[in-house]
PDB file of C-alpha atoms in Angstrom:
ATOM      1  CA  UNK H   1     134.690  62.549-113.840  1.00  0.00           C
ATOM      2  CA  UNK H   2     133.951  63.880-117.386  1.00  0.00           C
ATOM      3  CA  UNK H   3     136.480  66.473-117.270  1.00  0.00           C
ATOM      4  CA  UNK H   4     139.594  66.681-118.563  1.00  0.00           C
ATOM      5  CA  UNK H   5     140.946  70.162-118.277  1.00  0.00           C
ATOM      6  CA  UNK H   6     144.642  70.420-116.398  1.00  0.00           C
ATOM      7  CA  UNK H   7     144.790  72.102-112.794  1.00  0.00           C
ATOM      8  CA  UNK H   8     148.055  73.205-110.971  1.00  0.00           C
ATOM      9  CA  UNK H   9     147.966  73.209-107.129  1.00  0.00           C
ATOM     10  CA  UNK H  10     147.109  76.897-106.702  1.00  0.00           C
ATOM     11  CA  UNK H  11     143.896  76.329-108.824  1.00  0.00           C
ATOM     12  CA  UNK H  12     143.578  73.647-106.282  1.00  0.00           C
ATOM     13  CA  UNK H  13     144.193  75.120-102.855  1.00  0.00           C
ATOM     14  CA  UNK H  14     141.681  78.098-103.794  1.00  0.00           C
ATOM     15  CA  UNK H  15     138.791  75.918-104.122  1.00  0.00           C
ATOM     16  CA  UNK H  16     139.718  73.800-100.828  1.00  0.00           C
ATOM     17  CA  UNK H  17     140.405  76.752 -98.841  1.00  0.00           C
ATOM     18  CA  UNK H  18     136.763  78.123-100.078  1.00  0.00           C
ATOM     19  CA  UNK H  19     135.233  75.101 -98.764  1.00  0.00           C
ATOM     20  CA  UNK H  20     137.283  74.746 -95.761  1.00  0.00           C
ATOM     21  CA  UNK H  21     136.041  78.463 -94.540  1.00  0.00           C
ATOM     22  CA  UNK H  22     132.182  76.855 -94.401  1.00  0.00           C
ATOM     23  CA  UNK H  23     133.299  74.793 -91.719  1.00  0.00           C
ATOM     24  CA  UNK H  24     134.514  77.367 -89.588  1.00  0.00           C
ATOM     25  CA  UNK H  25     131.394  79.584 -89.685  1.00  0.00           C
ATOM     26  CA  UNK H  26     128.847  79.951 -86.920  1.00  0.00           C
ATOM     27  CA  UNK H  27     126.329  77.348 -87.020  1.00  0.00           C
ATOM     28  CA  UNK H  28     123.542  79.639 -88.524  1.00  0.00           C
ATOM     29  CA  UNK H  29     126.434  80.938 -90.922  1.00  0.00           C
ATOM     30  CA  UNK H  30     126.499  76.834 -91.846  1.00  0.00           C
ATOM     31  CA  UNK H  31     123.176  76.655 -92.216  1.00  0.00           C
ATOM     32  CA  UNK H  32     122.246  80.004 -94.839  1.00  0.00           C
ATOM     33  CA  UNK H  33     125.515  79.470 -96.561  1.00  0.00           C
ATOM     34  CA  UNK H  34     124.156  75.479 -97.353  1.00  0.00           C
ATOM     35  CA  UNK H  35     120.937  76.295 -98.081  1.00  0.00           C
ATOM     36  CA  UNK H  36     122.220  79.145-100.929  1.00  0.00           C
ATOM     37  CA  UNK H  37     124.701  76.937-102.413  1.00  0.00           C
ATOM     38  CA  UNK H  38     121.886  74.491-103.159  1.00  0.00           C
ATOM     39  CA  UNK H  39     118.967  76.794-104.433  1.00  0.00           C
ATOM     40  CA  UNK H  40     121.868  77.914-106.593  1.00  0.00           C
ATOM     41  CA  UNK H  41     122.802  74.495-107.591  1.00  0.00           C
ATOM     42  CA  UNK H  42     119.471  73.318-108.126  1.00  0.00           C
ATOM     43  CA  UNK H  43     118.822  76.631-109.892  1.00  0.00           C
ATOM     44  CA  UNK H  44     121.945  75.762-112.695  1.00  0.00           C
ATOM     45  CA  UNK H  45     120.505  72.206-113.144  1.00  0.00           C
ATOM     46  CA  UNK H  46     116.920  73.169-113.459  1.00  0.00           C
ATOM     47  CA  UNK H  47     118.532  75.930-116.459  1.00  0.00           C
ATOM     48  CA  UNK H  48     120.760  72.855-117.823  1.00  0.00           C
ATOM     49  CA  UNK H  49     117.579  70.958-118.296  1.00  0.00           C
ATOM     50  CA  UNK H  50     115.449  73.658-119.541  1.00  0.00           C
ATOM     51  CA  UNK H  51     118.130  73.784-122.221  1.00  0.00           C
ATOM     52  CA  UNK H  52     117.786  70.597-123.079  1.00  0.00           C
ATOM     53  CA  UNK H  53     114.679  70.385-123.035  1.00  0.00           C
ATOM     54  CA  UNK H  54     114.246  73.406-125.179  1.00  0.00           C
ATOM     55  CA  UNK H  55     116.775  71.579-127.931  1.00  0.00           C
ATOM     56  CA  UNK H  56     114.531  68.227-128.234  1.00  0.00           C
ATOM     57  CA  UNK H  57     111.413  70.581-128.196  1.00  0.00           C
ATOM     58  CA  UNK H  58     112.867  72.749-131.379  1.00  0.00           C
ATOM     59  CA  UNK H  59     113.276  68.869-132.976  1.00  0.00           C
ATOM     60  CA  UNK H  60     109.950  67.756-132.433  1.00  0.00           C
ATOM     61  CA  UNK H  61     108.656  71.343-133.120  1.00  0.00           C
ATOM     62  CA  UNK H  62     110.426  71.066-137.074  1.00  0.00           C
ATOM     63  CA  UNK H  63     108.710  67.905-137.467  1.00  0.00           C
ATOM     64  CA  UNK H  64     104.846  68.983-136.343  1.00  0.00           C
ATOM     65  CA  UNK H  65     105.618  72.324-138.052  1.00  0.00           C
ATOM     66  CA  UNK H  66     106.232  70.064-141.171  1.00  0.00           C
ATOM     67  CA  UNK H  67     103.717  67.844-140.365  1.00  0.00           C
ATOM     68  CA  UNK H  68     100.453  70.513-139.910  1.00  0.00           C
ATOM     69  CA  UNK H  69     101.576  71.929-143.367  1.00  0.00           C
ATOM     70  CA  UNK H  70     101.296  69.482-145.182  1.00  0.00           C
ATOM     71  CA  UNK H  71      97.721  68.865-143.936  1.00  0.00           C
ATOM     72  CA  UNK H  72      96.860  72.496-143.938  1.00  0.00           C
ATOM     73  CA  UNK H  73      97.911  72.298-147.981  1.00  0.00           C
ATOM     74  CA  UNK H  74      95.840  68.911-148.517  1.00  0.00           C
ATOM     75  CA  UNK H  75      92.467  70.649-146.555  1.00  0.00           C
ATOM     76  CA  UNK H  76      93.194  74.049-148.950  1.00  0.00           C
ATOM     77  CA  UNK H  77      93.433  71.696-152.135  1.00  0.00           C
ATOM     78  CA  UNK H  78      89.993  70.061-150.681  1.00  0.00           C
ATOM     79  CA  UNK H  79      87.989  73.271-149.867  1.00  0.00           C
ATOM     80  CA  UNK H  80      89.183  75.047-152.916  1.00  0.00           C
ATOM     81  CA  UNK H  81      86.637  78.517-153.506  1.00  0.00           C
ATOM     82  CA  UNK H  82      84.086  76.755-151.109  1.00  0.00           C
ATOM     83  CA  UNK H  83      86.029  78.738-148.282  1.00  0.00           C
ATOM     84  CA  UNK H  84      85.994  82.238-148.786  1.00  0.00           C
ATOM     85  CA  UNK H  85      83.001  82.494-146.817  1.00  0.00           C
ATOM     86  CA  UNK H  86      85.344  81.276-144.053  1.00  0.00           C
ATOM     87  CA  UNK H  87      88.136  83.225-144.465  1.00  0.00           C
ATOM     88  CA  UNK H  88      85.844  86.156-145.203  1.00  0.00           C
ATOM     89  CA  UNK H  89      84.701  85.762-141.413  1.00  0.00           C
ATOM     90  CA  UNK H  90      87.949  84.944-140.140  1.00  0.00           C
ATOM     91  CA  UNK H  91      89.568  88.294-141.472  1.00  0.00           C
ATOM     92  CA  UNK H  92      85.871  90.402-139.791  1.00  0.00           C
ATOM     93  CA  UNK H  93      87.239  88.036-136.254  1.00  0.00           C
ATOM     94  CA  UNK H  94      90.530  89.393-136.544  1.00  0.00           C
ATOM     95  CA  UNK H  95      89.894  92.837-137.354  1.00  0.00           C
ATOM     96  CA  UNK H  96      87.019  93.069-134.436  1.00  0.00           C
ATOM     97  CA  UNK H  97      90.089  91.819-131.994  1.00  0.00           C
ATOM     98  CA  UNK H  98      93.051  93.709-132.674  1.00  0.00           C
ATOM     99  CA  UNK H  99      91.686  96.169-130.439  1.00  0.00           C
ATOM    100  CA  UNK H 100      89.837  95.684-126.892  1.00  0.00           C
ATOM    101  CA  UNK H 101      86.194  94.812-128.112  1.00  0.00           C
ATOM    102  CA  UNK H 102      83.305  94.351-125.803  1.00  0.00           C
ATOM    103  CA  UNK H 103      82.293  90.519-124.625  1.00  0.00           C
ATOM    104  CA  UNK H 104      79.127  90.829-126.845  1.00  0.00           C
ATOM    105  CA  UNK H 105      81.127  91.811-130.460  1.00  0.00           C
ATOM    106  CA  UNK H 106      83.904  89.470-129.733  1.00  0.00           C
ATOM    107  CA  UNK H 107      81.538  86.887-129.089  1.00  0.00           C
ATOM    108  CA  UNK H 108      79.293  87.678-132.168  1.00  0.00           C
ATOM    109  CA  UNK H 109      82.685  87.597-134.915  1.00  0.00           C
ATOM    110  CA  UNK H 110      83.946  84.399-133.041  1.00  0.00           C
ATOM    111  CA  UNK H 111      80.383  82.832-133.715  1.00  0.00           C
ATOM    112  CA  UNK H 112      80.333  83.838-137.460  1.00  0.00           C
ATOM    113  CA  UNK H 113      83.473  81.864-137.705  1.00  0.00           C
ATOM    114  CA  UNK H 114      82.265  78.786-136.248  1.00  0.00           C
ATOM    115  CA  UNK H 115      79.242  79.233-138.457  1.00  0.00           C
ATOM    116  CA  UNK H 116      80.696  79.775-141.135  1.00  0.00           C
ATOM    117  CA  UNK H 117      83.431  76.100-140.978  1.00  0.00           C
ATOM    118  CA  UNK H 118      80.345  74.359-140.152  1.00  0.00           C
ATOM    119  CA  UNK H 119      78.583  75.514-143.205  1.00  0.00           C
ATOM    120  CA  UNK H 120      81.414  74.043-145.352  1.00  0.00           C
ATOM    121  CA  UNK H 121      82.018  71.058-143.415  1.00  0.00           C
ATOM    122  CA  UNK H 122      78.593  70.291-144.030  1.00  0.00           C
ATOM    123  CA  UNK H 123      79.076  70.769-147.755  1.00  0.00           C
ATOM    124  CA  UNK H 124      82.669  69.136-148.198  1.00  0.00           C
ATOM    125  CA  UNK H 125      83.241  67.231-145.332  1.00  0.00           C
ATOM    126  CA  UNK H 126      86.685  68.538-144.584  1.00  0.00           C
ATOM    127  CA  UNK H 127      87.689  70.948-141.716  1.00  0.00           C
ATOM    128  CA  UNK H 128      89.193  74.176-142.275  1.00  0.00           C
ATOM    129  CA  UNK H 129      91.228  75.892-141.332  1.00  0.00           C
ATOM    130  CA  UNK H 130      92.649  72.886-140.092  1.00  0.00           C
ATOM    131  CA  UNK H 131      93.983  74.690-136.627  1.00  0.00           C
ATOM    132  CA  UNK H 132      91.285  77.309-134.811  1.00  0.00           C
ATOM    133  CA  UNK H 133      92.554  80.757-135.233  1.00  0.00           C
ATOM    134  CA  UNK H 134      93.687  82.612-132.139  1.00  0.00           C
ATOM    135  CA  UNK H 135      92.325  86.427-132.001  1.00  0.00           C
ATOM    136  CA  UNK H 136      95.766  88.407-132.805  1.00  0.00           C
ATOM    137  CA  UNK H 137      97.485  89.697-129.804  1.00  0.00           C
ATOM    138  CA  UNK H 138      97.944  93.364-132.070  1.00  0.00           C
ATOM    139  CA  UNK H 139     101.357  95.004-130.662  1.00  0.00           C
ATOM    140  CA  UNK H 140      99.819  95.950-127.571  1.00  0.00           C
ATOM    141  CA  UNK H 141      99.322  99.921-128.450  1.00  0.00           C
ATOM    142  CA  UNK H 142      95.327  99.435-128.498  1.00  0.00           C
ATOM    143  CA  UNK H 143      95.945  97.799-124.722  1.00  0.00           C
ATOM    144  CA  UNK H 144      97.930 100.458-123.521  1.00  0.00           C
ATOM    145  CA  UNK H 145      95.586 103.227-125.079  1.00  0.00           C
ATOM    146  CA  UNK H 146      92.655 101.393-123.450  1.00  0.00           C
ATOM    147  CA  UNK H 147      94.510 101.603-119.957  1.00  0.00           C
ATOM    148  CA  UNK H 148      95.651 105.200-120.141  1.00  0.00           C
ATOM    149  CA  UNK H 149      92.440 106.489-119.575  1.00  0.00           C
ATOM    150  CA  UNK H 150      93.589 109.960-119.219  1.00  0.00           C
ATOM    151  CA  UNK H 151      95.203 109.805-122.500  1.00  0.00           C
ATOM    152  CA  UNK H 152      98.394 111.456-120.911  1.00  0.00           C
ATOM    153  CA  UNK H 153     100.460 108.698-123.062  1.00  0.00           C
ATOM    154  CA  UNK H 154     101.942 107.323-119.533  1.00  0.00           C
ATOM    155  CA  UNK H 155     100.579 105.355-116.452  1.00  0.00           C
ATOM    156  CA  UNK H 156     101.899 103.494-113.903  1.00  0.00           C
ATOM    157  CA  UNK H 157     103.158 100.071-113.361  1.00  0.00           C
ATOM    158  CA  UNK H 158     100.794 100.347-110.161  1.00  0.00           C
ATOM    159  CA  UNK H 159      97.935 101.584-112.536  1.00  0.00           C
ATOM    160  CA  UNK H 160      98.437  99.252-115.231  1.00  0.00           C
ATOM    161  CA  UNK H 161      98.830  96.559-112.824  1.00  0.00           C
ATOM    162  CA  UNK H 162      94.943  97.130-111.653  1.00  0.00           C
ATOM    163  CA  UNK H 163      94.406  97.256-115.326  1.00  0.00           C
ATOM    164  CA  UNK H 164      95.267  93.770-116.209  1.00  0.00           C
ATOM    165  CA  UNK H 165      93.512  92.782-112.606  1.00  0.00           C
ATOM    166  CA  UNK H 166      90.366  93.769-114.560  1.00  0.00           C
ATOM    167  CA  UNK H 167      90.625  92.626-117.763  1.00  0.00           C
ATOM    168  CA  UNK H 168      92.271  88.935-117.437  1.00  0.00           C
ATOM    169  CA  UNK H 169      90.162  87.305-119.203  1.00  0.00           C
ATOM    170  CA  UNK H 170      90.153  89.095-122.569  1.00  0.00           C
ATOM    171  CA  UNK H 171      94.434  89.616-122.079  1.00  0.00           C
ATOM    172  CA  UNK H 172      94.491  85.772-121.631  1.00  0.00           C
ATOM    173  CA  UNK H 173      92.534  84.899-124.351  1.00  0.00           C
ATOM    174  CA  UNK H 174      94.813  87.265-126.649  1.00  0.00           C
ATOM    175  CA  UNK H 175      98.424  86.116-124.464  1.00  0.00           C
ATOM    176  CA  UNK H 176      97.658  82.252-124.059  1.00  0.00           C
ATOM    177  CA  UNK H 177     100.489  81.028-122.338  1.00  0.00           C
ATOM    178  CA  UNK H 178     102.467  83.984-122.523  1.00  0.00           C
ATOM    179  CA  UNK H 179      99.762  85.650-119.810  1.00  0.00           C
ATOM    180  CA  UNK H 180     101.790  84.821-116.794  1.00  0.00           C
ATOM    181  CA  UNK H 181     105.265  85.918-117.771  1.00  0.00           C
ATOM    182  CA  UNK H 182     103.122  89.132-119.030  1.00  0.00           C
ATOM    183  CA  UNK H 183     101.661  89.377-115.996  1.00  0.00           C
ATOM    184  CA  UNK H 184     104.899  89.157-113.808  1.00  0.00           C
ATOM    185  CA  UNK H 185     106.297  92.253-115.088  1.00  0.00           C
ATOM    186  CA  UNK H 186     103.602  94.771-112.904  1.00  0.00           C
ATOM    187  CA  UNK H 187     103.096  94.857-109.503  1.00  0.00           C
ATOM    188  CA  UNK H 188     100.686  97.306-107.472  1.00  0.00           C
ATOM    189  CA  UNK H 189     103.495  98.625-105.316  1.00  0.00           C
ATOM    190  CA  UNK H 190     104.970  99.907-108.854  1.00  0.00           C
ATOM    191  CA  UNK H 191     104.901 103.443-109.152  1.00  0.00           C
ATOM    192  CA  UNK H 192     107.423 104.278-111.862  1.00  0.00           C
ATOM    193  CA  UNK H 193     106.319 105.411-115.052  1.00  0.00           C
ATOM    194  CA  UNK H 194     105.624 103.487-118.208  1.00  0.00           C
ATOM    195  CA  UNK H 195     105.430 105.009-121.856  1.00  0.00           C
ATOM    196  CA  UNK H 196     103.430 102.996-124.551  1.00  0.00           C
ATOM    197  CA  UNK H 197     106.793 101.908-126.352  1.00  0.00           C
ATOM    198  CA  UNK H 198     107.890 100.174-122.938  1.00  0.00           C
ATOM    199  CA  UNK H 199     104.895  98.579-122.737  1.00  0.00           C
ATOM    200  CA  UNK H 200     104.691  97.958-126.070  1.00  0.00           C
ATOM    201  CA  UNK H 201     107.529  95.611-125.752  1.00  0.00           C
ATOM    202  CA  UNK H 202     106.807  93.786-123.202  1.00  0.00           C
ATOM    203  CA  UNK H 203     103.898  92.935-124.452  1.00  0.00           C
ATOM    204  CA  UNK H 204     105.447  91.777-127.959  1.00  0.00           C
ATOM    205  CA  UNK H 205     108.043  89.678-126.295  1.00  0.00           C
ATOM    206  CA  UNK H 206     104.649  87.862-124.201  1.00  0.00           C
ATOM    207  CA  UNK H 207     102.845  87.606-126.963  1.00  0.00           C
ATOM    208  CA  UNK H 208     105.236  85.840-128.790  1.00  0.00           C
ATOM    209  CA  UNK H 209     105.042  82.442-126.589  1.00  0.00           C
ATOM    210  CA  UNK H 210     101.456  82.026-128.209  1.00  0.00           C
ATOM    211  CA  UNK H 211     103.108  81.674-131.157  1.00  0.00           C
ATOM    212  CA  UNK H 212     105.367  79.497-131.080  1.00  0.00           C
ATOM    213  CA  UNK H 213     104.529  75.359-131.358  1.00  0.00           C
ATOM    214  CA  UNK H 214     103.376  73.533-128.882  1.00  0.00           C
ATOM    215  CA  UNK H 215     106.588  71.692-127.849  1.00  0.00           C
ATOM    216  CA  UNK H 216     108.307  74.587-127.967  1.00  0.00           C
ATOM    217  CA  UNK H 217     105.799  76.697-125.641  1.00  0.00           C
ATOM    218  CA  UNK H 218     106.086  73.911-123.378  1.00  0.00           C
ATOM    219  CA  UNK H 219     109.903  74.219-122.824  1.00  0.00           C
ATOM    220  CA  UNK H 220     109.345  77.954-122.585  1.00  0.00           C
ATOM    221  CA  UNK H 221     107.266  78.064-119.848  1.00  0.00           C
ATOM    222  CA  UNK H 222     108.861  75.624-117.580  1.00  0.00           C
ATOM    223  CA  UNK H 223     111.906  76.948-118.297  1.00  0.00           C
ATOM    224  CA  UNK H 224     110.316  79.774-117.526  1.00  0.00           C
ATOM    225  CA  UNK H 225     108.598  78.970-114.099  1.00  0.00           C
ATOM    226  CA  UNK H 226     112.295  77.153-112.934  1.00  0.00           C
ATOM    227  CA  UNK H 227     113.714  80.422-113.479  1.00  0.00           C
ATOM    228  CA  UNK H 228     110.956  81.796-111.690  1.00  0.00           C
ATOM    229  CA  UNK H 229     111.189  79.516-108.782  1.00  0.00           C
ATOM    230  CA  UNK H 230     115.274  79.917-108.412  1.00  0.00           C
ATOM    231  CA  UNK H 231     114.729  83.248-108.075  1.00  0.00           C
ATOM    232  CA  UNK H 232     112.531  83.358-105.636  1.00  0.00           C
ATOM    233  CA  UNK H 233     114.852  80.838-103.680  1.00  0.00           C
ATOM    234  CA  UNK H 234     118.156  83.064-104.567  1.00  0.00           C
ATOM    235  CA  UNK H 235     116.028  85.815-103.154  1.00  0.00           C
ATOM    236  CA  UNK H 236     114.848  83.953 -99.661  1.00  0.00           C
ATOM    237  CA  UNK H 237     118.331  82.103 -99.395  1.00  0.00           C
ATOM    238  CA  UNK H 238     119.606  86.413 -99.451  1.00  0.00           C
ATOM    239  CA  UNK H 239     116.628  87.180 -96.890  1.00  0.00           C
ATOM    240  CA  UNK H 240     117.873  84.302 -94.549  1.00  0.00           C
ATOM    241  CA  UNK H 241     121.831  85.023 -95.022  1.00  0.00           C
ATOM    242  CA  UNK H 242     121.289  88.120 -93.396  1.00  0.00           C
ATOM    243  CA  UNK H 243     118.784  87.089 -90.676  1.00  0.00           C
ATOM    244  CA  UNK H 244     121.574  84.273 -89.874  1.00  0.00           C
ATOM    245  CA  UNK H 245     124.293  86.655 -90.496  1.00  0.00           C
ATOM    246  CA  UNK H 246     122.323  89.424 -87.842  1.00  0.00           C
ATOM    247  CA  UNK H 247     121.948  86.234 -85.457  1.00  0.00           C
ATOM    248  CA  UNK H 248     125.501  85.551 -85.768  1.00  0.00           C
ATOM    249  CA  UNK H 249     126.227  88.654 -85.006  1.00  0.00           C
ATOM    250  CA  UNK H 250     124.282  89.243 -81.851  1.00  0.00           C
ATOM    251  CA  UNK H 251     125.809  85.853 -80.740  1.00  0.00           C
ATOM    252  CA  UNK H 252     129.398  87.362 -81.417  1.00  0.00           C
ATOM    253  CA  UNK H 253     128.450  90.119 -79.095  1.00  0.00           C
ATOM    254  CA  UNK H 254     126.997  88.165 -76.121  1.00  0.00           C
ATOM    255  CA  UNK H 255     129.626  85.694 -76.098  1.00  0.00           C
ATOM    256  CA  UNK H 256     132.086  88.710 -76.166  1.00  0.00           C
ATOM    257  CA  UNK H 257     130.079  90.191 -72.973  1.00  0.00           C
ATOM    258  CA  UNK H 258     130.093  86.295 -71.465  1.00  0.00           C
ATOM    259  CA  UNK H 259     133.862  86.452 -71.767  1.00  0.00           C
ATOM    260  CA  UNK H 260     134.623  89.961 -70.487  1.00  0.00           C
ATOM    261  CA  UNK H 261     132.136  88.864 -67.620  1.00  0.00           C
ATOM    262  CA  UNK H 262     134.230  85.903 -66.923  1.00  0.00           C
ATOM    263  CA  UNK H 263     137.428  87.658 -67.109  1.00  0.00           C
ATOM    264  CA  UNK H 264     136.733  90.438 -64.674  1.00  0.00           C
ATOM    265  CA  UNK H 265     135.266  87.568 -62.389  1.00  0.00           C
TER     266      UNK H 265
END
């Protein structure tokens, strides 16, 4: 009703004549043909909303952004020199993670930290930093030199896949919500070759997500899991096309047989 563009009769007659040839398929035909047009549908208004979504969450994500600066200015002007101590541990924390340290020393720099804002809590009364620090997710080299164990400088998807599999909860704690879309990129039946720049990137563009606000990691990741979910329907909708289309098929060919039978009758 919205739309105002002109249309001659051609324009017209192409998209009635591609609707009309849905009622004259096969019943199955009907049925695959219905069921695709609406995973696709639902597919483009799921996307249209993510969109949306992802507009209002860039708003809202200006404002906090502006908002948690300003406080993260008015705790700095509070602690003054009282926390070097704290950034002193924070900078050990992130040096101990950028690679893939054991439970024990990432658990032992993540406790000097805590000890450390306590400390000057205790001595100021104000909170810094104001947000906890994440560990950095690094650019993924120390991962991937962690995973070729062979040091060859390639594994595959398959073996990186098993990788991951063992080492969740470390890449999780490093990815945040960028984990799954991470994640969704290796499969055990994978056998193709990766080099550490390919992975590399993959992991950059993952670890990313953790980085952004919270609105906006929001709107990522369902946008994310919609797109997720239409493909998986585009991909069963394909699956049952060609069952019905195989079915319709088979049909064809006993009716044909039915009719010769008749005829020679």
């Amino acid at each position: 009703i919205e739309d105002l563009r002109d249309m001659e009769m051609a324009t017209f007659m192409g998209i009635w004549q591609a609707a009309a040839k849905v009622r004259d398929m096969s019943a199955d035909e009907k049925k695959a043909h219905v069921e695709a047009y609406k995973a696709e549908k639902a597919a483009k208004a799921a996307e249209e909303q993510a969109k949306k979504d992802a507009e209002a969450a860039a708003r809202a994500a200006e404002l906090a952004e502006h908002r948690a600066q300003k406080e993260k200015e008015e705790a700095a002007k509070k602690v003054g020199d009282d926390a070097k101590e704290v950034d002193a541990a924070r900078e050990e924390f992130q040096t101990v993670m950028k690679g893939m340290p054991s439970h024990d020393d990432s658990a032992a720099a993540a406790q000097a930290v805590t000890a450390a804002r306590y400390a000057l809590y205790a001595k100021v009364e104000a909170v810094y930093p104001t947000e906890y620090p994440l560990p950095p997710a690094g650019d993924g080299s120390a991962i991937f030199k962690s995973a070729d164990e062979a040091g060859e400088g390639v594994v595959t998807y398959k073996e990186m896949s098993k990788y991951i599999g063992r080492n969740q909860s470390t890449l999780k704690i490093k990815l945040q919500e960028g984990f799954e879309e991470f994640n969704d990129q290796f499969s055990i039946e994978d056998l193709r070759d990766m080099d550490a720049a390919t992975f590399m990137g993959i992991w950059q563009a993952a670890a990313k997500v953790r980085d952004m606000s919270a609105d906006e990691k929001k709107a990522h990741v369902e946008a994310y899991k919609a797109g997720k979910a239409a493909k998986a329907a585009e991909a069963q909708a394909k699956k049952d096309a060609e069952a019905a289309a195989r079915a319709a098929e088979l049909a064809a060919v006993r009716e044909q047989k039915e009719a010769e039978k008749k005829a020679d009758q």
